[in-house]
Amino acid sequence: MAWDAWGDPTAAARLTDAQLALVHDVLQVSADDVHAVERQDVRLRPSTLTDDDHAELAAAVGAEHVGAADDDRLLHAGGKSTLDLLRRKSSAEQDAPDAVVAPGTEGEVAAVLAVCAERGIAVVPFGGGTSVVGGLDPIRDRFAAVISLDLGRFDALADLDEIDQVATLGAGLSGPEAERLLAARGYELGHYPQSFRYATIGGFAATRSSGQDSAGYGRFDDMVRGLRVVTPRGVLDVGADAPKTAAGPDLRQLILGSEGTFGVLTAVRVRVHPVPETKAYEAWSFPDFATGAAAVRAVEQAGTGPTVLRLSDEVETALNLATVSDAGSSGADDKPQDGGCLAVTVFEGSSALVEARHAATRELLTASGGTSLGAARAKQWAEHRFDGPYLRDPLLANGALVETFETATSWSKLAAVKQAVTETVQRGFAEAGSAASLVLCHISHVYDTGASLYFTVVGAQRGDAIAQWRAIKAAVNDTLIEHDATITHHHAVGADHRDWLAAEIGDLGVEILRSVKATLDPAGILNPGKLIP
Amino acid sequence: MAWDAWGDPTAAARLTDAQLALVHDVLQVSADDVHAVERQDVRLRPSTLTDDDHAELAAAVGAEHVGAADDDRLLHAGGKSTLDLLRRKSSAEQDAPDAVVAPGTEGEVAAVLAVCAERGIAVVPFGGGTSVVGGLDPIRDRFAAVISLDLGRFDALADLDEIDQVATLGAGLSGPEAERLLAARGYELGHYPQSFRYATIGGFAATRSSGQDSAGYGRFDDMVRGLRVVTPRGVLDVGADAPKTAAGPDLRQLILGSEGTFGVLTAVRVRVHPVPETKAYEAWSFPDFATGAAAVRAVEQAGTGPTVLRLSDEVETALNLATVSDAGSSGADDKPQDGGCLAVTVFEGSSALVEARHAATRELLTASGGTSLGAARAKQWAEHRFDGPYLRDPLLANGALVETFETATSWSKLAAVKQAVTETVQRGFAEAGSAASLVLCHISHVYDTGASLYFTVVGAQRGDAIAQWRAIKAAVNDTLIEHDATITHHHAVGADHRDWLAAEIGDLGVEILRSVKATLDPAGILNPGKLIP
């Protein structure tokens, strides 16, 4: 990925004239308000690794796998949150890991951890570099130096059992690499978060990622059957061959979501399924968000079995519609959408099951006040499902402040949480002097007892944009805690949500995490400053 | 329940003449080989509680809620494993908790734990008393005394949110009590383990229970949204309103399966569903277990959606058939079954979904070599699903040694595990001098990547039946570990599987559990000798 933007530089998005005008006229900002920095002007904090540190790390993994050049360090300096991207635009000295170390075996990971524990070097495990919660911040904590531990060499499909439908995937495989290896055998994982093109299998597990097909295939934590974790105390292999067990607490669920603070994931055993025989798509319109939310709830609680089930609110629907219209690709056989809220359904599997699931879902959505818009708009969503993050970069460059975040709560509290968060964001932008702000929201992950809410917010950058966003996000987190909604549904805790974790899981919950951490990582070198307060 | 047998004394089973003859002629044992003891001849180890201990416990919960009578103590002296029942038949002094303490509020639970931590008294949480793994053994460990903490007063349906379909159930509610409270509102939990009639909501959570409808409604750990746990360090409330979160490791999954060693469950928030509109039943015959196993695997991996999906092996099918024939209740419209393996399917939900699921399942089972036997035999299974344990008592009384245990493994290893366990049991009985032995097996819980195997074994009691069974069970556990199969799929670890836990989860896994235990229960009073080695 680009060092200062999302994704492939050749795929960078440009704003349309209409979008530029919107930023200009409504937010009253422009590119002139934004400080830009070219790559050659970036100044990185000098590495604090000693020659001895470097020599020992090189001895552990081979000199060619220790990157100390500024280009390596800069590409591992953080993730892709708006805060990360704003930091990259600074002319002041930027922080970065002191080296990038890329072990190729579990033994080498263990050797690196031993060197770091011995010499007091913090370790930040690095997969695809897509964290949006500060999970890759090069935090030194009490240590003299920090390295980025790049898992990119753990890139094998080690095993695929077609009877069990279980694959053992290297933690460093990106989403597309993993799917390509599986597809060659006729299988797929079916995990498609928006970060899919770059994020890795290890990252999905470490952060409890959730993909857009979660209604059908579950979250990533639902897919995991076993994990191999190299800790400073040895290798932990959790999850035997048994799909489920009553042999005590489920240690898989303790490693999932541990964000590199307990150990380094090297391989993940996941449930896979044959590439589906057929897919069916249908988009729907609902008069308002409350009606649409009740409809998707009815579908999920009845268990009619869509693979994708999502609902955009009125604002997001209106803005997506503008994009669709720009793209000019709405199918001629589709009904136009006149306001309201767009829902997308996708069904996958055998023809017979897809037909039955589609019919049962259609019946419920119709009975719940939905109007079918046909297939084209749902297909279009699927085609562009990974493109969203590209739009943020030109918006940031033109003076807008854009970010996304997500939560989850029970169905009965969904409306109240959505409203409270929206008001908090709008108040935050107003207090910072933004001429206007937009809050878009959708439900993208549904459960029998509740759902996620995913927010995209846009305002004007005012003054120190980093401080501005920190203040708004802190107010959002406070609002979520106040409403008993989780501080993160699938982005994880990282550095950015860490100050709110105790409010979510309680002081005793935090003590549990600390005790596990102390057992597995007694020197405390693994990802300090992340997750555990 | 009876002090020395399963369940309701008025529902006790008697062996048929054919069954008696089988025991006599094949196992070559009779009632004369068995030592029996009447209630009045049972001698309990005298209570070691001091007057001060008793006074402080009475101060914590009220004197009327501290039972020190032998009848109370005997009813809390253990669970309902065959080892428990054999122990109850001893004329030697029997062990029992020194008192039965029944708090009525979380504050009272906390007060009891404080008294016990202060005075060095071990605490065994007690729900329905149905443990079959020694989970209720009155182990004193290093403490001078041990009490049974009866949760029976936590018996309320505290809340039912019909939008979220979440119920908050008191930990002491039995299965039927919970379902009765929910049914009055039109809902059900759908958790039906064989222990259903006596086991409690708290016990289901503490042991990771799995019910016979798990294909449709999941295991109990799948149903749990939140837990309230009183620990010696304070109350832990895990699981916010969010159905799922990425806010770190899932602490729910650390409490689930903790078997009272981390804290005392007082309330469980569970997913419920409306009482299903309709149910459909169909029994199937397969020529052999391998064909049947491949068929139920095909159904589960395709996701056609049965609520119940189970398969008996040839031996179990043959013996059940005898029972069915005895009962004379096989439907006239049903095809007779000629050998082979019986499978049972049940479907629940709306009429349209039941019809679609049933049709898709029927198509797959037929294509996989199954022959439909019609509905009656499946309905008959459902009617008698909780009766099995009653048969054990007269068999034990007539000199047979009978027990059940279960495991789970991946589909690809199922046949090898089944064969190895069968041979181990048969060898064990033969070495002990049993004239014959029977090993029955079924698959009752299916997953996309594997399944459970539930064994019922019958041989002759020879000499010290407790030592005889311990030796056979130890060999079975070794066999399971050797094959990477779990030592328990849904019965839990308790005292009986504890020596094998490290082999299953590794020494580092055990260290993790110990560190959590030390954080929540620093004095180590909670259920010592169970779960954690």
PDB file of C-alpha atoms in Angstrom, chain B residues 67-279:
ATOM      1  CA  GLY B  67     -28.459 -27.285  56.075  1.00  0.00           C
ATOM      2  CA  ALA B  68     -26.325 -29.456  58.305  1.00  0.00           C
ATOM      3  CA  ALA B  69     -28.601 -32.507  58.480  1.00  0.00           C
ATOM      4  CA  ASP B  70     -27.300 -35.718  56.978  1.00  0.00           C
ATOM      5  CA  ASP B  71     -30.206 -35.851  54.508  1.00  0.00           C
ATOM      6  CA  ASP B  72     -29.186 -32.470  53.095  1.00  0.00           C
ATOM      7  CA  ARG B  73     -25.529 -33.406  52.992  1.00  0.00           C
ATOM      8  CA  LEU B  74     -26.179 -36.769  51.336  1.00  0.00           C
ATOM      9  CA  LEU B  75     -28.275 -35.206  48.568  1.00  0.00           C
ATOM     10  CA  HIS B  76     -25.325 -32.883  47.845  1.00  0.00           C
ATOM     11  CA  ALA B  77     -22.605 -35.511  48.207  1.00  0.00           C
ATOM     12  CA  GLY B  78     -21.972 -35.885  44.483  1.00  0.00           C
ATOM     13  CA  GLY B  79     -23.457 -36.055  41.032  1.00  0.00           C
ATOM     14  CA  LYS B  80     -24.922 -38.929  39.069  1.00  0.00           C
ATOM     15  CA  SER B  81     -21.977 -40.617  37.420  1.00  0.00           C
ATOM     16  CA  THR B  82     -21.727 -44.373  37.794  1.00  0.00           C
ATOM     17  CA  LEU B  83     -18.835 -43.732  40.191  1.00  0.00           C
ATOM     18  CA  ASP B  84     -21.128 -41.519  42.275  1.00  0.00           C
ATOM     19  CA  LEU B  85     -23.851 -44.181  42.360  1.00  0.00           C
ATOM     20  CA  LEU B  86     -21.385 -46.918  43.251  1.00  0.00           C
ATOM     21  CA  ARG B  87     -20.004 -44.755  46.075  1.00  0.00           C
ATOM     22  CA  ARG B  88     -23.514 -44.299  47.463  1.00  0.00           C
ATOM     23  CA  LYS B  89     -23.762 -48.115  47.808  1.00  0.00           C
ATOM     24  CA  SER B  90     -20.859 -48.267  50.230  1.00  0.00           C
ATOM     25  CA  SER B  91     -21.266 -49.312  53.854  1.00  0.00           C
ATOM     26  CA  ALA B  92     -18.003 -47.577  54.677  1.00  0.00           C
ATOM     27  CA  GLU B  93     -18.060 -43.963  55.770  1.00  0.00           C
ATOM     28  CA  GLN B  94     -19.104 -41.806  52.836  1.00  0.00           C
ATOM     29  CA  ASP B  95     -17.804 -38.342  52.161  1.00  0.00           C
ATOM     30  CA  ALA B  96     -20.198 -35.397  51.939  1.00  0.00           C
ATOM     31  CA  PRO B  97     -20.050 -31.609  52.179  1.00  0.00           C
ATOM     32  CA  ASP B  98     -19.993 -30.381  55.745  1.00  0.00           C
ATOM     33  CA  ALA B  99     -23.052 -28.225  55.170  1.00  0.00           C
ATOM     34  CA  VAL B 100     -25.374 -27.072  52.427  1.00  0.00           C
ATOM     35  CA  VAL B 101     -25.598 -23.300  52.166  1.00  0.00           C
ATOM     36  CA  ALA B 102     -28.283 -21.672  50.027  1.00  0.00           C
ATOM     37  CA  PRO B 103     -27.823 -17.927  49.466  1.00  0.00           C
ATOM     38  CA  GLY B 104     -30.708 -15.973  47.976  1.00  0.00           C
ATOM     39  CA  THR B 105     -28.949 -12.892  46.606  1.00  0.00           C
ATOM     40  CA  GLU B 106     -25.640 -12.017  44.983  1.00  0.00           C
ATOM     41  CA  GLY B 107     -24.741 -10.157  48.157  1.00  0.00           C
ATOM     42  CA  GLU B 108     -25.298 -13.330  50.156  1.00  0.00           C
ATOM     43  CA  VAL B 109     -23.140 -15.332  47.716  1.00  0.00           C
ATOM     44  CA  ALA B 110     -20.396 -12.746  48.169  1.00  0.00           C
ATOM     45  CA  ALA B 111     -20.800 -12.916  51.942  1.00  0.00           C
ATOM     46  CA  VAL B 112     -20.505 -16.725  51.923  1.00  0.00           C
ATOM     47  CA  LEU B 113     -17.380 -16.555  49.763  1.00  0.00           C
ATOM     48  CA  ALA B 114     -15.882 -13.989  52.115  1.00  0.00           C
ATOM     49  CA  VAL B 115     -16.564 -16.221  55.135  1.00  0.00           C
ATOM     50  CA  CYS B 116     -15.074 -19.225  53.352  1.00  0.00           C
ATOM     51  CA  ALA B 117     -11.981 -17.368  52.111  1.00  0.00           C
ATOM     52  CA  GLU B 118     -11.419 -15.988  55.604  1.00  0.00           C
ATOM     53  CA  ARG B 119     -11.926 -19.293  57.405  1.00  0.00           C
ATOM     54  CA  GLY B 120     -10.436 -21.649  54.843  1.00  0.00           C
ATOM     55  CA  ILE B 121     -13.535 -23.516  53.691  1.00  0.00           C
ATOM     56  CA  ALA B 122     -13.786 -24.982  50.194  1.00  0.00           C
ATOM     57  CA  VAL B 123     -16.940 -24.188  48.188  1.00  0.00           C
ATOM     58  CA  VAL B 124     -18.635 -26.522  45.688  1.00  0.00           C
ATOM     59  CA  PRO B 125     -21.314 -24.679  43.656  1.00  0.00           C
ATOM     60  CA  PHE B 126     -24.377 -26.931  43.235  1.00  0.00           C
ATOM     61  CA  GLY B 127     -27.118 -26.616  40.624  1.00  0.00           C
ATOM     62  CA  GLY B 128     -29.159 -29.646  39.642  1.00  0.00           C
ATOM     63  CA  GLY B 129     -26.743 -32.247  40.960  1.00  0.00           C
ATOM     64  CA  THR B 130     -26.456 -34.025  37.606  1.00  0.00           C
ATOM     65  CA  SER B 131     -22.688 -33.894  37.067  1.00  0.00           C
ATOM     66  CA  VAL B 132     -21.306 -37.122  35.640  1.00  0.00           C
ATOM     67  CA  VAL B 133     -17.635 -36.120  35.890  1.00  0.00           C
ATOM     68  CA  GLY B 134     -17.183 -35.673  39.624  1.00  0.00           C
ATOM     69  CA  GLY B 135     -17.884 -31.950  39.383  1.00  0.00           C
ATOM     70  CA  LEU B 136     -19.665 -32.061  42.758  1.00  0.00           C
ATOM     71  CA  ASP B 137     -17.209 -34.216  44.693  1.00  0.00           C
ATOM     72  CA  PRO B 138     -16.811 -32.712  48.192  1.00  0.00           C
ATOM     73  CA  ILE B 139     -13.056 -32.226  47.797  1.00  0.00           C
ATOM     74  CA  ARG B 140     -11.458 -30.400  50.722  1.00  0.00           C
ATOM     75  CA  ASP B 141      -8.052 -29.987  49.131  1.00  0.00           C
ATOM     76  CA  ARG B 142      -5.925 -28.111  51.679  1.00  0.00           C
ATOM     77  CA  PHE B 143      -8.948 -26.770  53.523  1.00  0.00           C
ATOM     78  CA  ALA B 144     -10.420 -27.990  56.794  1.00  0.00           C
ATOM     79  CA  ALA B 145     -13.976 -28.119  55.527  1.00  0.00           C
ATOM     80  CA  VAL B 146     -16.098 -27.964  52.397  1.00  0.00           C
ATOM     81  CA  ILE B 147     -19.610 -26.663  51.797  1.00  0.00           C
ATOM     82  CA  SER B 148     -22.081 -27.204  48.997  1.00  0.00           C
ATOM     83  CA  LEU B 149     -23.340 -23.847  47.708  1.00  0.00           C
ATOM     84  CA  ASP B 150     -26.863 -24.557  46.486  1.00  0.00           C
ATOM     85  CA  LEU B 151     -28.079 -22.064  43.845  1.00  0.00           C
ATOM     86  CA  GLY B 152     -31.702 -23.238  44.009  1.00  0.00           C
ATOM     87  CA  ARG B 153     -32.985 -19.878  45.238  1.00  0.00           C
ATOM     88  CA  PHE B 154     -31.810 -18.136  42.043  1.00  0.00           C
ATOM     89  CA  ASP B 155     -34.962 -19.246  40.270  1.00  0.00           C
ATOM     90  CA  ALA B 156     -36.396 -16.190  38.544  1.00  0.00           C
ATOM     91  CA  LEU B 157     -36.985 -15.239  34.933  1.00  0.00           C
ATOM     92  CA  ALA B 158     -35.687 -11.749  35.699  1.00  0.00           C
ATOM     93  CA  ASP B 159     -36.267 -10.334  32.242  1.00  0.00           C
ATOM     94  CA  LEU B 160     -37.474 -11.276  28.786  1.00  0.00           C
ATOM     95  CA  ASP B 161     -36.937  -8.791  25.977  1.00  0.00           C
ATOM     96  CA  GLU B 162     -39.161  -9.868  23.097  1.00  0.00           C
ATOM     97  CA  ILE B 163     -37.517  -7.491  20.609  1.00  0.00           C
ATOM     98  CA  ASP B 164     -34.012  -8.786  21.345  1.00  0.00           C
ATOM     99  CA  GLN B 165     -35.251 -12.309  22.141  1.00  0.00           C
ATOM    100  CA  VAL B 166     -33.008 -12.380  25.199  1.00  0.00           C
ATOM    101  CA  ALA B 167     -34.004 -13.798  28.583  1.00  0.00           C
ATOM    102  CA  THR B 168     -32.229 -13.330  31.896  1.00  0.00           C
ATOM    103  CA  LEU B 169     -32.569 -16.588  33.803  1.00  0.00           C
ATOM    104  CA  GLY B 170     -31.605 -17.366  37.372  1.00  0.00           C
ATOM    105  CA  ALA B 171     -28.704 -19.813  37.546  1.00  0.00           C
ATOM    106  CA  GLY B 172     -30.672 -22.190  39.760  1.00  0.00           C
ATOM    107  CA  LEU B 173     -33.615 -22.700  37.395  1.00  0.00           C
ATOM    108  CA  SER B 174     -33.898 -26.261  36.158  1.00  0.00           C
ATOM    109  CA  GLY B 175     -34.493 -26.919  32.468  1.00  0.00           C
ATOM    110  CA  PRO B 176     -38.245 -27.532  32.867  1.00  0.00           C
ATOM    111  CA  GLU B 177     -38.675 -24.558  35.208  1.00  0.00           C
ATOM    112  CA  ALA B 178     -36.935 -22.247  32.741  1.00  0.00           C
ATOM    113  CA  GLU B 179     -38.962 -23.560  29.802  1.00  0.00           C
ATOM    114  CA  ARG B 180     -42.213 -23.234  31.749  1.00  0.00           C
ATOM    115  CA  LEU B 181     -41.507 -19.570  32.555  1.00  0.00           C
ATOM    116  CA  LEU B 182     -40.562 -18.861  28.948  1.00  0.00           C
ATOM    117  CA  ALA B 183     -43.493 -20.812  27.484  1.00  0.00           C
ATOM    118  CA  ALA B 184     -45.901 -18.638  29.463  1.00  0.00           C
ATOM    119  CA  ARG B 185     -44.630 -15.783  27.286  1.00  0.00           C
ATOM    120  CA  GLY B 186     -44.579 -17.795  24.052  1.00  0.00           C
ATOM    121  CA  TYR B 187     -40.838 -18.430  23.998  1.00  0.00           C
ATOM    122  CA  GLU B 188     -38.438 -21.313  24.509  1.00  0.00           C
ATOM    123  CA  LEU B 189     -34.739 -21.848  24.988  1.00  0.00           C
ATOM    124  CA  GLY B 190     -34.543 -25.147  23.110  1.00  0.00           C
ATOM    125  CA  HIS B 191     -31.765 -26.635  25.225  1.00  0.00           C
ATOM    126  CA  TYR B 192     -32.482 -30.319  25.835  1.00  0.00           C
ATOM    127  CA  PRO B 193     -29.554 -32.332  27.166  1.00  0.00           C
ATOM    128  CA  GLN B 194     -30.412 -35.742  28.591  1.00  0.00           C
ATOM    129  CA  SER B 195     -30.096 -34.180  32.063  1.00  0.00           C
ATOM    130  CA  PHE B 196     -32.737 -31.573  31.126  1.00  0.00           C
ATOM    131  CA  ARG B 197     -35.280 -32.506  33.791  1.00  0.00           C
ATOM    132  CA  TYR B 198     -32.916 -31.721  36.684  1.00  0.00           C
ATOM    133  CA  ALA B 199     -29.888 -29.771  35.434  1.00  0.00           C
ATOM    134  CA  THR B 200     -29.856 -25.999  35.850  1.00  0.00           C
ATOM    135  CA  ILE B 201     -29.172 -22.926  33.752  1.00  0.00           C
ATOM    136  CA  GLY B 202     -26.033 -22.188  35.770  1.00  0.00           C
ATOM    137  CA  GLY B 203     -24.847 -25.749  35.355  1.00  0.00           C
ATOM    138  CA  PHE B 204     -25.418 -25.636  31.590  1.00  0.00           C
ATOM    139  CA  ALA B 205     -23.148 -22.590  31.404  1.00  0.00           C
ATOM    140  CA  ALA B 206     -20.518 -23.797  33.866  1.00  0.00           C
ATOM    141  CA  THR B 207     -20.070 -27.093  32.007  1.00  0.00           C
ATOM    142  CA  ARG B 208     -20.627 -26.079  28.340  1.00  0.00           C
ATOM    143  CA  SER B 209     -23.637 -28.340  28.088  1.00  0.00           C
ATOM    144  CA  SER B 210     -24.937 -29.313  24.664  1.00  0.00           C
ATOM    145  CA  GLY B 211     -28.564 -30.204  24.011  1.00  0.00           C
ATOM    146  CA  GLN B 212     -30.104 -32.648  21.590  1.00  0.00           C
ATOM    147  CA  ASP B 213     -31.408 -29.779  19.436  1.00  0.00           C
ATOM    148  CA  SER B 214     -27.894 -28.406  18.981  1.00  0.00           C
ATOM    149  CA  ALA B 215     -27.987 -28.710  15.189  1.00  0.00           C
ATOM    150  CA  GLY B 216     -30.725 -26.092  15.146  1.00  0.00           C
ATOM    151  CA  TYR B 217     -30.250 -24.006  18.267  1.00  0.00           C
ATOM    152  CA  GLY B 218     -26.576 -24.514  19.034  1.00  0.00           C
ATOM    153  CA  ARG B 219     -24.821 -25.577  22.204  1.00  0.00           C
ATOM    154  CA  PHE B 220     -25.570 -23.757  25.422  1.00  0.00           C
ATOM    155  CA  ASP B 221     -22.374 -21.729  24.999  1.00  0.00           C
ATOM    156  CA  ASP B 222     -23.750 -20.515  21.660  1.00  0.00           C
ATOM    157  CA  MET B 223     -26.933 -19.320  23.363  1.00  0.00           C
ATOM    158  CA  VAL B 224     -25.265 -17.269  26.088  1.00  0.00           C
ATOM    159  CA  ARG B 225     -25.179 -13.491  25.659  1.00  0.00           C
ATOM    160  CA  GLY B 226     -24.054 -12.562  29.146  1.00  0.00           C
ATOM    161  CA  LEU B 227     -23.197 -13.959  32.556  1.00  0.00           C
ATOM    162  CA  ARG B 228     -23.215 -12.647  36.091  1.00  0.00           C
ATOM    163  CA  VAL B 229     -20.535 -14.227  38.226  1.00  0.00           C
ATOM    164  CA  VAL B 230     -19.859 -13.571  41.900  1.00  0.00           C
ATOM    165  CA  THR B 231     -16.148 -14.092  42.522  1.00  0.00           C
ATOM    166  CA  PRO B 232     -14.225 -13.643  45.753  1.00  0.00           C
ATOM    167  CA  ARG B 233     -12.865 -10.457  44.126  1.00  0.00           C
ATOM    168  CA  GLY B 234     -16.250  -9.010  43.209  1.00  0.00           C
ATOM    169  CA  VAL B 235     -19.016  -9.379  40.663  1.00  0.00           C
ATOM    170  CA  LEU B 236     -18.054  -9.932  37.043  1.00  0.00           C
ATOM    171  CA  ASP B 237     -20.721  -9.101  34.465  1.00  0.00           C
ATOM    172  CA  VAL B 238     -19.493 -10.343  31.112  1.00  0.00           C
ATOM    173  CA  GLY B 239     -21.203  -9.677  27.801  1.00  0.00           C
ATOM    174  CA  ALA B 240     -22.626  -6.195  27.371  1.00  0.00           C
ATOM    175  CA  ASP B 241     -25.754  -5.573  25.307  1.00  0.00           C
ATOM    176  CA  ALA B 242     -23.750  -6.168  22.152  1.00  0.00           C
ATOM    177  CA  PRO B 243     -24.321  -9.596  20.606  1.00  0.00           C
ATOM    178  CA  LYS B 244     -20.699  -9.585  19.458  1.00  0.00           C
ATOM    179  CA  THR B 245     -17.729  -7.324  19.965  1.00  0.00           C
ATOM    180  CA  ALA B 246     -14.114  -6.895  18.931  1.00  0.00           C
ATOM    181  CA  ALA B 247     -13.225  -5.362  22.286  1.00  0.00           C
ATOM    182  CA  GLY B 248     -10.549  -7.927  23.071  1.00  0.00           C
ATOM    183  CA  PRO B 249     -10.766 -11.588  24.085  1.00  0.00           C
ATOM    184  CA  ASP B 250     -14.284 -12.911  24.734  1.00  0.00           C
ATOM    185  CA  LEU B 251     -14.462 -13.201  28.515  1.00  0.00           C
ATOM    186  CA  ARG B 252     -17.817 -14.985  28.235  1.00  0.00           C
ATOM    187  CA  GLN B 253     -15.929 -17.929  26.785  1.00  0.00           C
ATOM    188  CA  LEU B 254     -13.556 -17.892  29.729  1.00  0.00           C
ATOM    189  CA  ILE B 255     -16.387 -18.150  32.256  1.00  0.00           C
ATOM    190  CA  LEU B 256     -18.314 -20.712  30.207  1.00  0.00           C
ATOM    191  CA  GLY B 257     -16.797 -24.072  31.102  1.00  0.00           C
ATOM    192  CA  SER B 258     -15.081 -22.747  34.225  1.00  0.00           C
ATOM    193  CA  GLU B 259     -17.071 -25.221  36.371  1.00  0.00           C
ATOM    194  CA  GLY B 260     -17.331 -23.042  39.437  1.00  0.00           C
ATOM    195  CA  THR B 261     -13.571 -22.614  39.795  1.00  0.00           C
ATOM    196  CA  PHE B 262     -13.549 -18.899  38.894  1.00  0.00           C
ATOM    197  CA  GLY B 263     -16.772 -17.760  40.498  1.00  0.00           C
ATOM    198  CA  VAL B 264     -20.403 -18.553  41.193  1.00  0.00           C
ATOM    199  CA  LEU B 265     -22.867 -17.981  38.341  1.00  0.00           C
ATOM    200  CA  THR B 266     -26.034 -16.281  39.519  1.00  0.00           C
ATOM    201  CA  ALA B 267     -27.743 -15.276  36.269  1.00  0.00           C
ATOM    202  CA  VAL B 268     -27.333 -16.062  32.594  1.00  0.00           C
ATOM    203  CA  ARG B 269     -28.619 -13.970  29.691  1.00  0.00           C
ATOM    204  CA  VAL B 270     -29.577 -16.283  26.870  1.00  0.00           C
ATOM    205  CA  ARG B 271     -30.950 -16.043  23.386  1.00  0.00           C
ATOM    206  CA  VAL B 272     -34.482 -17.474  23.172  1.00  0.00           C
ATOM    207  CA  HIS B 273     -36.892 -17.939  20.280  1.00  0.00           C
ATOM    208  CA  PRO B 274     -40.664 -18.056  19.825  1.00  0.00           C
ATOM    209  CA  VAL B 275     -42.159 -21.503  20.390  1.00  0.00           C
ATOM    210  CA  PRO B 276     -41.912 -22.966  16.892  1.00  0.00           C
ATOM    211  CA  GLU B 277     -45.007 -22.888  14.721  1.00  0.00           C
ATOM    212  CA  THR B 278     -44.545 -26.462  13.578  1.00  0.00           C
ATOM    213  CA  LYS B 279     -42.299 -29.518  13.889  1.00  0.00           C
TER     214      LYS B 279
END
